[in-house]
Amino acid sequence: MERVNMLENVNVALQANVYFDGKVTSRAVFFADGSKQTLGVVLPGEYTFSTSQAEKMQVTSGNFEVLLPDASEWMNYPAGTHFELAAGVSFSIRTRAVAEYCCSYY
């Protein structure tokens, strides 16, 4: 089996974070250095989130359109790209097909 984009030596939360009636879910992944990431799946739709800390959101599959804080136009982020957010802001994402992400916090 080919190992592609694997996280190693981590602990994973058994309970999922579930948002928007199950249309967005994520799992927290904890690293030995104390850092945390979340791995998420987003079903088709449009969703607004708020950040409690700064984060980097990497699109790992599919495609997101993102309305960043203080932006007036949606930006396209396909798999392999990322965007960054400050703490204490709101942003919106939308997708027409199932998409996945990995979110790092700082």
XYZ file of C-alpha atoms in Angstrom, residues 23-82:
60
model
C -22.349 18.262 6.833
C -18.911 19.243 8.188
C -16.909 16.899 10.414
C -13.350 16.896 11.680
C -11.007 14.904 13.926
C -8.340 16.429 16.144
C -4.804 15.091 15.771
C -2.288 15.719 18.567
C 1.493 15.736 18.097
C 4.231 14.945 20.615
C 5.321 18.620 20.664
C 1.857 19.625 21.928
C 0.594 21.023 18.638
C -2.773 20.118 17.148
C -4.256 19.828 13.692
C -7.732 18.927 12.533
C -8.602 16.780 9.534
C -12.005 17.560 8.092
C -14.559 16.526 5.501
C -17.035 19.025 4.044
C -20.160 18.000 2.137
C -21.542 20.245 -0.624
C -22.911 23.515 0.695
C -21.927 26.891 2.113
C -20.732 27.334 5.711
C -19.506 30.192 7.921
C -16.919 29.606 10.647
C -15.194 31.721 13.293
C -11.606 31.276 14.450
C -10.477 31.293 18.063
C -6.792 31.231 17.126
C -4.736 31.793 13.991
C -4.864 28.905 11.555
C -3.647 27.621 8.220
C -6.203 25.625 6.247
C -4.787 23.272 3.608
C -7.157 21.847 1.013
C -6.262 18.149 0.764
C -8.910 17.024 -1.743
C -11.610 18.653 -3.785
C -12.040 22.384 -4.065
C -13.181 25.204 -1.793
C -14.381 28.655 -2.650
C -13.523 30.913 0.288
C -14.786 34.319 1.331
C -11.975 35.590 3.538
C -12.528 38.191 6.279
C -13.108 41.675 4.861
C -13.111 40.296 1.285
C -15.875 41.024 -1.195
C -15.042 38.264 -3.689
C -14.876 34.492 -3.297
C -11.431 32.967 -3.981
C -10.871 29.481 -5.399
C -8.649 27.019 -3.458
C -8.164 23.621 -5.112
C -6.440 20.613 -3.519
C -2.784 21.384 -2.771
C -3.370 25.027 -1.855
C -3.950 26.757 1.483
